[in-house]
């Protein structure tokens, strides 16, 4: 009798766990997403990111954003900048998100190249477009030129 009760208790616990997982999945599907464009620069234009570091950040950041429930439309990282067009949960603050993104990407860069300092890797300035839209190369270059004037 004790074995039957223990087995039944395990079955109930397993069923409860499945219900919670399914409810969480349903909740994730109901989250409204809004498009945002993010753009920020490497602080030192004379010391760009290497292709290896840029590729590592793309790989890791794409996975991180997926885990956060974002839908990434474009993610481009060059020696000079990070450009991201994504659909983001509507209840998030754009300013807080870009600061978090810069920190996450800086830590990923340092992981790929331990000579990089995550606290000084990115310029203080950034651009956030809401609603997000695609930026062409010329527009990105204008932002870079503007950001490097200081």
CSV table of C-alpha atoms in Angstrom, one decimal:
chain,number,residue,atom,x,y,z
A,1,UNK,CA,0.0,0.0,0.0
A,2,UNK,CA,2.8,2.4,0.8
A,3,UNK,CA,4.5,1.7,-2.5
A,4,UNK,CA,1.2,2.4,-4.3
A,5,UNK,CA,0.8,5.7,-2.5
A,6,UNK,CA,4.4,6.7,-3.3
A,7,UNK,CA,4.0,5.9,-6.9
A,8,UNK,CA,0.7,7.8,-7.1
A,9,UNK,CA,2.4,10.8,-5.4
A,10,UNK,CA,5.2,10.8,-8.0
A,11,UNK,CA,2.5,10.7,-10.8
A,12,UNK,CA,0.7,13.6,-9.3
A,13,UNK,CA,3.9,15.6,-8.9
A,14,UNK,CA,4.9,14.8,-12.5
A,15,UNK,CA,1.4,15.9,-13.8
A,16,UNK,CA,1.7,19.2,-11.8
A,17,UNK,CA,5.1,19.9,-13.2
A,18,UNK,CA,3.8,19.3,-16.8
A,19,UNK,CA,0.9,21.7,-16.1
A,20,UNK,CA,3.3,24.4,-14.8
A,21,UNK,CA,5.5,24.0,-17.9
A,22,UNK,CA,2.6,24.2,-20.2
A,23,UNK,CA,1.1,27.2,-18.4
A,24,UNK,CA,4.5,29.0,-18.6
A,25,UNK,CA,4.7,28.2,-22.4
A,26,UNK,CA,1.2,29.6,-22.8
A,27,UNK,CA,2.2,32.8,-20.9
A,28,UNK,CA,5.3,33.2,-23.1
A,29,UNK,CA,3.1,33.1,-26.2
A,30,UNK,CA,0.8,35.8,-24.9
A,31,UNK,CA,3.6,38.3,-24.3
A,32,UNK,CA,3.3,41.2,-26.8
A,33,UNK,CA,6.5,42.0,-28.6
A,34,UNK,CA,7.4,45.4,-30.1
A,35,UNK,CA,10.2,46.1,-32.6
A,36,UNK,CA,13.3,48.0,-31.4
A,37,UNK,CA,16.6,48.9,-33.1
A,38,UNK,CA,19.7,49.1,-31.0
A,39,UNK,CA,23.1,50.5,-32.1
A,40,UNK,CA,26.2,51.1,-30.0
A,41,UNK,CA,29.8,51.7,-30.8
A,42,UNK,CA,33.2,50.3,-29.7
A,43,UNK,CA,34.7,53.1,-27.5
A,44,UNK,CA,38.1,53.1,-29.2
A,45,UNK,CA,37.7,53.4,-33.0
A,46,UNK,CA,41.4,52.8,-33.4
A,47,UNK,CA,41.1,49.4,-31.6
A,48,UNK,CA,38.2,47.6,-33.2
A,49,UNK,CA,36.9,44.2,-32.3
A,50,UNK,CA,38.5,41.3,-34.1
A,51,UNK,CA,36.4,39.1,-36.3
A,52,UNK,CA,36.7,36.2,-33.8
A,53,UNK,CA,35.4,38.4,-30.9
A,54,UNK,CA,32.5,39.7,-33.1
A,55,UNK,CA,31.5,36.2,-34.2
A,56,UNK,CA,31.6,35.0,-30.6
A,57,UNK,CA,29.4,37.8,-29.4
A,58,UNK,CA,26.9,37.2,-32.2
A,59,UNK,CA,26.7,33.5,-31.3
A,60,UNK,CA,26.3,34.0,-27.6
A,61,UNK,CA,24.1,37.0,-27.8
A,62,UNK,CA,21.7,35.4,-30.2
A,63,UNK,CA,21.2,32.5,-27.8
A,64,UNK,CA,20.8,34.8,-24.8
A,65,UNK,CA,18.2,36.9,-26.6
A,66,UNK,CA,16.3,33.8,-27.7
A,67,UNK,CA,16.3,32.6,-24.0
A,68,UNK,CA,14.9,36.0,-23.0
A,69,UNK,CA,12.0,35.5,-25.4
A,70,UNK,CA,13.2,38.0,-28.0
A,71,UNK,CA,12.7,37.5,-31.8
A,72,UNK,CA,15.9,38.7,-33.5
A,73,UNK,CA,15.5,39.9,-37.0
A,74,UNK,CA,19.0,41.2,-37.5
A,75,UNK,CA,22.2,41.0,-35.4
A,76,UNK,CA,25.3,42.4,-36.9
A,77,UNK,CA,28.6,43.0,-35.1
A,78,UNK,CA,31.6,44.5,-36.8
A,79,UNK,CA,34.9,45.9,-35.5
A,80,UNK,CA,33.2,49.2,-34.8
A,81,UNK,CA,29.6,48.6,-33.7
A,82,UNK,CA,26.8,46.3,-32.6
A,83,UNK,CA,23.5,46.6,-34.5
A,84,UNK,CA,20.4,44.7,-33.4
A,85,UNK,CA,16.8,44.8,-34.8
A,86,UNK,CA,14.6,42.6,-32.6
A,87,UNK,CA,11.1,42.2,-31.3
A,88,UNK,CA,11.2,42.7,-27.6
A,89,UNK,CA,8.6,42.2,-24.8
A,90,UNK,CA,6.6,45.3,-24.6
A,91,UNK,CA,6.9,45.8,-20.8
A,92,UNK,CA,10.7,46.3,-21.0
A,93,UNK,CA,12.4,49.8,-20.7
A,94,UNK,CA,14.4,50.5,-23.8
A,95,UNK,CA,17.1,52.4,-21.8
A,96,UNK,CA,17.5,49.6,-19.3
A,97,UNK,CA,17.6,47.0,-22.1
A,98,UNK,CA,20.3,48.7,-24.0
A,99,UNK,CA,22.5,49.1,-20.9
A,100,UNK,CA,21.9,45.4,-20.1
A,101,UNK,CA,22.7,44.4,-23.7
A,102,UNK,CA,25.9,46.4,-23.7
A,103,UNK,CA,27.0,44.8,-20.4
A,104,UNK,CA,26.1,41.3,-21.6
A,105,UNK,CA,27.9,41.8,-24.9
A,106,UNK,CA,31.0,43.3,-23.2
A,107,UNK,CA,31.2,40.2,-20.9
A,108,UNK,CA,30.9,37.9,-23.9
A,109,UNK,CA,33.7,39.9,-25.7
A,110,UNK,CA,36.0,39.5,-22.6
A,111,UNK,CA,35.2,35.8,-22.5
A,112,UNK,CA,36.4,35.6,-26.2
A,113,UNK,CA,39.5,37.9,-25.6
A,114,UNK,CA,40.5,38.3,-22.0
A,115,UNK,CA,42.6,41.4,-22.8
A,116,UNK,CA,39.3,43.4,-23.3
A,117,UNK,CA,37.9,45.4,-20.4
A,118,UNK,CA,34.1,45.0,-20.3
A,119,UNK,CA,33.8,48.3,-18.4
A,120,UNK,CA,35.4,50.4,-21.1
A,121,UNK,CA,34.7,48.4,-24.3
A,122,UNK,CA,31.7,50.4,-25.5
A,123,UNK,CA,31.2,54.1,-26.0
A,124,UNK,CA,28.7,55.7,-23.6
A,125,UNK,CA,26.4,56.8,-26.4
A,126,UNK,CA,23.9,54.5,-28.1
A,127,UNK,CA,20.9,54.7,-30.4
A,128,UNK,CA,17.5,53.1,-29.8
A,129,UNK,CA,14.8,53.4,-32.4
A,130,UNK,CA,11.2,52.7,-31.4
A,131,UNK,CA,9.4,51.4,-33.3
A,132,UNK,CA,12.4,49.6,-34.5
A,133,UNK,CA,13.2,49.5,-38.2
A,134,UNK,CA,16.1,48.4,-40.4
A,135,UNK,CA,19.0,50.8,-40.7
A,136,UNK,CA,21.0,50.8,-43.9
A,137,UNK,CA,24.8,51.0,-44.0
A,138,UNK,CA,24.8,54.7,-44.8
A,139,UNK,CA,22.6,55.5,-41.8
A,140,UNK,CA,24.8,53.4,-39.5
A,141,UNK,CA,27.9,55.1,-40.8
A,142,UNK,CA,26.4,58.6,-40.2
A,143,UNK,CA,25.8,57.5,-36.6
A,144,UNK,CA,29.4,56.2,-36.3
A,145,UNK,CA,30.7,59.5,-37.7
A,146,UNK,CA,28.6,61.5,-35.3
A,147,UNK,CA,29.6,59.3,-32.3
A,148,UNK,CA,33.3,59.6,-33.1
A,149,UNK,CA,33.2,63.5,-33.3
A,150,UNK,CA,33.7,63.8,-29.6
